[in-house]
Tab-separated table of C-alpha atoms in Angstrom:
chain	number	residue	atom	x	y	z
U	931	UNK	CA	138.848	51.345	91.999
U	932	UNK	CA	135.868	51.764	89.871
U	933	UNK	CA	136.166	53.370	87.163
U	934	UNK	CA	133.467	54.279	84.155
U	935	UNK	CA	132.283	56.922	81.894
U	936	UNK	CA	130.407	60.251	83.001
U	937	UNK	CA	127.373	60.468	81.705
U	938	UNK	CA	126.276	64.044	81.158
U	939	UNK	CA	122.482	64.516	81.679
U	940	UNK	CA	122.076	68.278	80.278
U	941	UNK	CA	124.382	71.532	78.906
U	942	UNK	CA	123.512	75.204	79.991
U	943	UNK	CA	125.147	77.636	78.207
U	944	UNK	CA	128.000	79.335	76.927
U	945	UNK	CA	125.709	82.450	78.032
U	946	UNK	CA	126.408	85.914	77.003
U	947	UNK	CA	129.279	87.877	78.020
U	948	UNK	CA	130.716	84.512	79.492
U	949	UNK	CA	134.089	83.499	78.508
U	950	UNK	CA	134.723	81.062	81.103
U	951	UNK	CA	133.234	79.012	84.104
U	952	UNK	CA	134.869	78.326	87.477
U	953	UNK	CA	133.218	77.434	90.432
U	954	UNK	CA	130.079	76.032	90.917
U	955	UNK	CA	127.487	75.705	93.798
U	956	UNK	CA	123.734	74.857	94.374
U	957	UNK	CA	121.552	76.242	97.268
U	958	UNK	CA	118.737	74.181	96.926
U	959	UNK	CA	117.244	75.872	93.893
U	960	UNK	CA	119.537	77.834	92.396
U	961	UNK	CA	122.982	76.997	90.393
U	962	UNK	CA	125.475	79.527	91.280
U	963	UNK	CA	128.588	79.786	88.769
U	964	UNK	CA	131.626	82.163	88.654
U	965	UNK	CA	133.217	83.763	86.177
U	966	UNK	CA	135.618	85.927	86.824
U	967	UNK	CA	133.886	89.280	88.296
U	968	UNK	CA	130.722	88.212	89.007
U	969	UNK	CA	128.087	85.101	90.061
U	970	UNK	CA	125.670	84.239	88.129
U	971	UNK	CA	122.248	82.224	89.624
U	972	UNK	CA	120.747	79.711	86.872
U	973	UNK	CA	117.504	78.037	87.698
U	974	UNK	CA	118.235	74.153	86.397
U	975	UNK	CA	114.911	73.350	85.302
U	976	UNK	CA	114.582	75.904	82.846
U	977	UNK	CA	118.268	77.157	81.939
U	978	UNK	CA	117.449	80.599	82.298
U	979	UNK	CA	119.677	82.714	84.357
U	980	UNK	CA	117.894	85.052	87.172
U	981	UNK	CA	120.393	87.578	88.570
U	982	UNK	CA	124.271	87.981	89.044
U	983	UNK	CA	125.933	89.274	92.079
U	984	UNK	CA	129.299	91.769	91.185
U	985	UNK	CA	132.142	90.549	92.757
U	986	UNK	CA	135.544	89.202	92.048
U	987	UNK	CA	134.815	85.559	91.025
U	988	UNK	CA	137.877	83.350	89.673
U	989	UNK	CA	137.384	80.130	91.266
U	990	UNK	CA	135.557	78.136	93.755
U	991	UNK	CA	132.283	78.486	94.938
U	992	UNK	CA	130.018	77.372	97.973
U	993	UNK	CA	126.766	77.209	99.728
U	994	UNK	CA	126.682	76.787	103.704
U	995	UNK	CA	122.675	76.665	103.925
U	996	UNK	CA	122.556	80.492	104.010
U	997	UNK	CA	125.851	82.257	102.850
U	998	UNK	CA	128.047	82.271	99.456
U	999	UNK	CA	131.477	81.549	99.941
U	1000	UNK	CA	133.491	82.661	97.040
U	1001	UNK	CA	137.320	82.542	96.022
U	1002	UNK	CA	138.933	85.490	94.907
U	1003	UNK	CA	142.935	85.079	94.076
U	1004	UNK	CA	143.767	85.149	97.809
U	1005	UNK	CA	141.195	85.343	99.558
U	1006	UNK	CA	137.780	83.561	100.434
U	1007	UNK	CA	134.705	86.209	101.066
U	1008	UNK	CA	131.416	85.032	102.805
U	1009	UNK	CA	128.389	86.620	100.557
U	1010	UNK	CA	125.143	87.516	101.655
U	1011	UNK	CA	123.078	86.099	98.398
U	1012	UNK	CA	120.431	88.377	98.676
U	1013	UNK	CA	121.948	91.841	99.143
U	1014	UNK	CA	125.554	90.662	97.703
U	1015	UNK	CA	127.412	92.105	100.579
U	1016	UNK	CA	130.726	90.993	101.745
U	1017	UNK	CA	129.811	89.548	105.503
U	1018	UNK	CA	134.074	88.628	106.322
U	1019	UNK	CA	136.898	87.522	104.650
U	1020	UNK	CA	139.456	84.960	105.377
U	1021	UNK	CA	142.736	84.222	103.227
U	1022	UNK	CA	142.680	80.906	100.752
U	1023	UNK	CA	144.750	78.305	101.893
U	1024	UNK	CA	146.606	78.297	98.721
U	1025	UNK	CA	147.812	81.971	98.377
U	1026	UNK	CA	146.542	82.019	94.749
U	1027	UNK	CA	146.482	78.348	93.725
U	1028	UNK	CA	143.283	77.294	94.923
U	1029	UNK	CA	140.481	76.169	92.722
U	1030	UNK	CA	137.248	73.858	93.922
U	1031	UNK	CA	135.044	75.135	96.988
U	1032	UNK	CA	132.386	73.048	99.560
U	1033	UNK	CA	130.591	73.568	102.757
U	1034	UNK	CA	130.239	70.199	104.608
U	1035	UNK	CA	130.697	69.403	108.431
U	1036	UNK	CA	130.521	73.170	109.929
U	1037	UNK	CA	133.961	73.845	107.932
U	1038	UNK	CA	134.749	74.663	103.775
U	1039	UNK	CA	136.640	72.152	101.942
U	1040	UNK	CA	139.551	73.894	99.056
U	1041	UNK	CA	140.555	72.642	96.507
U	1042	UNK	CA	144.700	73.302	95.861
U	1043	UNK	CA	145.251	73.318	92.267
U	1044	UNK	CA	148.064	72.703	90.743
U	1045	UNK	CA	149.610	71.539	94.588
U	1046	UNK	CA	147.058	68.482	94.003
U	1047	UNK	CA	145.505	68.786	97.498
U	1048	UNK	CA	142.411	69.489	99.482
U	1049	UNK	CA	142.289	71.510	102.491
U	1050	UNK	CA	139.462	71.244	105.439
U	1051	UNK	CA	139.398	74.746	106.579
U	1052	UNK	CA	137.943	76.679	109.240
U	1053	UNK	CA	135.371	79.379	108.067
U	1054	UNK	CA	136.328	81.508	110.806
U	1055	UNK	CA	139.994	82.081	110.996
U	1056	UNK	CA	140.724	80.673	107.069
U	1057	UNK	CA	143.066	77.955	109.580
U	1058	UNK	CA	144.334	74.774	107.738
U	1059	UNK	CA	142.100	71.734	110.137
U	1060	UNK	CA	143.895	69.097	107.667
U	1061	UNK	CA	145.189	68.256	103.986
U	1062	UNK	CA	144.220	65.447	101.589
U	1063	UNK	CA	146.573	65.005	98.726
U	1064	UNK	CA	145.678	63.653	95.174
U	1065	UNK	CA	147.616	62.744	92.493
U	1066	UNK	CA	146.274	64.778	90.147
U	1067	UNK	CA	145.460	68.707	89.320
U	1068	UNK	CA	142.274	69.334	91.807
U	1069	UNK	CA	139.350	71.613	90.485
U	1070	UNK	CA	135.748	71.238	92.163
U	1071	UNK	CA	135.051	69.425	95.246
U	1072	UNK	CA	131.654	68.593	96.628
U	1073	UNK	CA	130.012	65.976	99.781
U	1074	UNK	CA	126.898	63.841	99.170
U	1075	UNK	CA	125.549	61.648	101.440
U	1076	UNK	CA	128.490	61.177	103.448
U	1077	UNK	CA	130.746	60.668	100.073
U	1078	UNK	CA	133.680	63.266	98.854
U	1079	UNK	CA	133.952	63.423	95.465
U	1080	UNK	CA	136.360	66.397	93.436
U	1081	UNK	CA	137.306	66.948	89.958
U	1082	UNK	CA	140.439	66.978	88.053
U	1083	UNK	CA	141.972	68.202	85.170
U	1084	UNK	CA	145.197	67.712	83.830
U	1085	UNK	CA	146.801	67.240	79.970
U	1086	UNK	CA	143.637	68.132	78.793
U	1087	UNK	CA	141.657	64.575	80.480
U	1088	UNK	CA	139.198	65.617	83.367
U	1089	UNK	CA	137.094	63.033	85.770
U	1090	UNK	CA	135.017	63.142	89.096
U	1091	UNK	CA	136.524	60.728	91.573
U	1092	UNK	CA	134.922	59.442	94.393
U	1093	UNK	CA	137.710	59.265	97.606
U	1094	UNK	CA	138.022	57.857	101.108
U	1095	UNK	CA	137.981	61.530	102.929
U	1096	UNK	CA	140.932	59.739	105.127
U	1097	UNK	CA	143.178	58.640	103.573
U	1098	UNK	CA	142.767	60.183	99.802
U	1099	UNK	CA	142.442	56.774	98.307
U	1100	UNK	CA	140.676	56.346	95.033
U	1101	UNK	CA	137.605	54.573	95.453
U	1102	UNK	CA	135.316	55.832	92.170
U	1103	UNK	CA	136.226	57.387	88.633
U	1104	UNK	CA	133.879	58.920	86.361
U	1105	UNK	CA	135.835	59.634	83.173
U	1106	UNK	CA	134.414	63.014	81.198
U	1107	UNK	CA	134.646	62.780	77.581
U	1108	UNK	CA	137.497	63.974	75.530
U	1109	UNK	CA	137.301	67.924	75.294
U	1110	UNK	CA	135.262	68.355	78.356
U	1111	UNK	CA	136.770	69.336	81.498
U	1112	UNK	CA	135.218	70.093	84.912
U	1113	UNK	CA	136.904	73.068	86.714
U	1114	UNK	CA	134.508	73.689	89.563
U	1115	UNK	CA	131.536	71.243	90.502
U	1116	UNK	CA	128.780	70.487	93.429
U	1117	UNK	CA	126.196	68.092	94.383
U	1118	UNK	CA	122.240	68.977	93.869
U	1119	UNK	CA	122.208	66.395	96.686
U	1120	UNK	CA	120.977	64.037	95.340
U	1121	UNK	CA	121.160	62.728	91.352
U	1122	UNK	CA	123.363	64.949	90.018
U	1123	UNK	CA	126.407	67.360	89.745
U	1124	UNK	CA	126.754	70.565	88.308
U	1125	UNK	CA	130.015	70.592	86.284
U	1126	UNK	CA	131.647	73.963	85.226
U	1127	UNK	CA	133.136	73.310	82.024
U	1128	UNK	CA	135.810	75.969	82.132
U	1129	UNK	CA	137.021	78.163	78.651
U	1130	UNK	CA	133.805	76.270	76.860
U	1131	UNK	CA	131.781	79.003	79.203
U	1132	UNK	CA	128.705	75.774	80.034
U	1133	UNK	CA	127.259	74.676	83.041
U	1134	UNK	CA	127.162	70.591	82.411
U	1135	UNK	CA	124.809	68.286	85.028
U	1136	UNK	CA	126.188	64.764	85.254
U	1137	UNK	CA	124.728	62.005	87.111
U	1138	UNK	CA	125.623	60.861	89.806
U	1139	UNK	CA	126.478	56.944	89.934
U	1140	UNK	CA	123.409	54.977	91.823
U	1141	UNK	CA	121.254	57.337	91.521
U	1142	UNK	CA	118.087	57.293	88.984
């Protein structure tokens, strides 16, 4: 396994009103971020934020191309991001415990928290397709280029691994610096990733390793 330090690129934030980040998405232009009972949309370039949707927000968060997917305690709720109507809802895999959020391959990826596993689910029915485990706390979970990275967080150390979708080995570890954790976290699809930073209320890009 590889393993080296994160390299953080830029901070957004805290931002008003914003006690805590949790999941994080991108849909090509914007960064979406939860935090708690609402989204927020934060153009990278400049830092500003643009508009917030109101809905129960408390973990992760993804982008399918055209829909928001958003955890709520039990449930996952497909979001139109323009209106900010509910479109269907299917139940979290975790009943609670779930954390990081992705689209990739038609179906969402979810992170299990404290269980220390990811779940490939269908977007349909909420039905478990398969489980990775990890031996660590899971928090965001993105694909790039045909790679699977996630975050973790656990007795207060944090890092963005890189691992074999397959099998759940190890392959790449980006180590975040002491005191800065990534709860939920996405791809921009290229270069970099879009860390939430959890009770420190920032948005935190961090490059992404072989990229320039």
């Amino acid at each position: 396994m590889k393993r080296t330090s994160a390299e953080i690129l830029r901070e957004y934030g805290p931002f008003p009103g914003v006690e805590a980040v949790a999941g994080v998405s991108f849909d090509g232009n914007k960064v979406w971020f939860a935090t708690g009972d609402r989204l927020t949309a934060l153009d990278p370039d400049s830092g500003e934020t643009s508009r917030t949707i109101e809905i129960g927000a408390d973990a992760g968060t993804a982008f399918d191309g055209k829909h928001l997917f958003q955890i709520a305690e039990t449930v996952i709720r497909k979001i139109d991001p323009e209106t900010g109507e509910v479109l269907g809802t299917i139940p979290a895999p975790g009943e609670g415990g779930d954390s990081g959020l992705a689209w990739a391959e038609g179906t969402l990826w979810v992170g299990q928290h404290r269980g220390c596993k990811i779940h490939q689910v269908d977007p349909e029915t909420g039905t478990i397709l398969r489980t990775i485990d990890s031996d660590r706390f899971v928090t965001g979970v993105t694909w790039v280029d045909g790679e699977f990275w996630h975050g973790t967080w656990q007795d207060d150390k944090s890092d963005i691994r890189r691992i074999d979708p397959q099998t759940g080995e190890v392959l790449e570890c980006l180590e975040m610096p002491e005191g800065t954790g990534v709860s939920g976290m996405e791809s921009d699809g290229a270069s970099r990733f879009f860390c939430g930073g959890g009770g420190s209320g920032k948005v935190r890009a961090v490059r992404r390793p072989g990229s320039r």
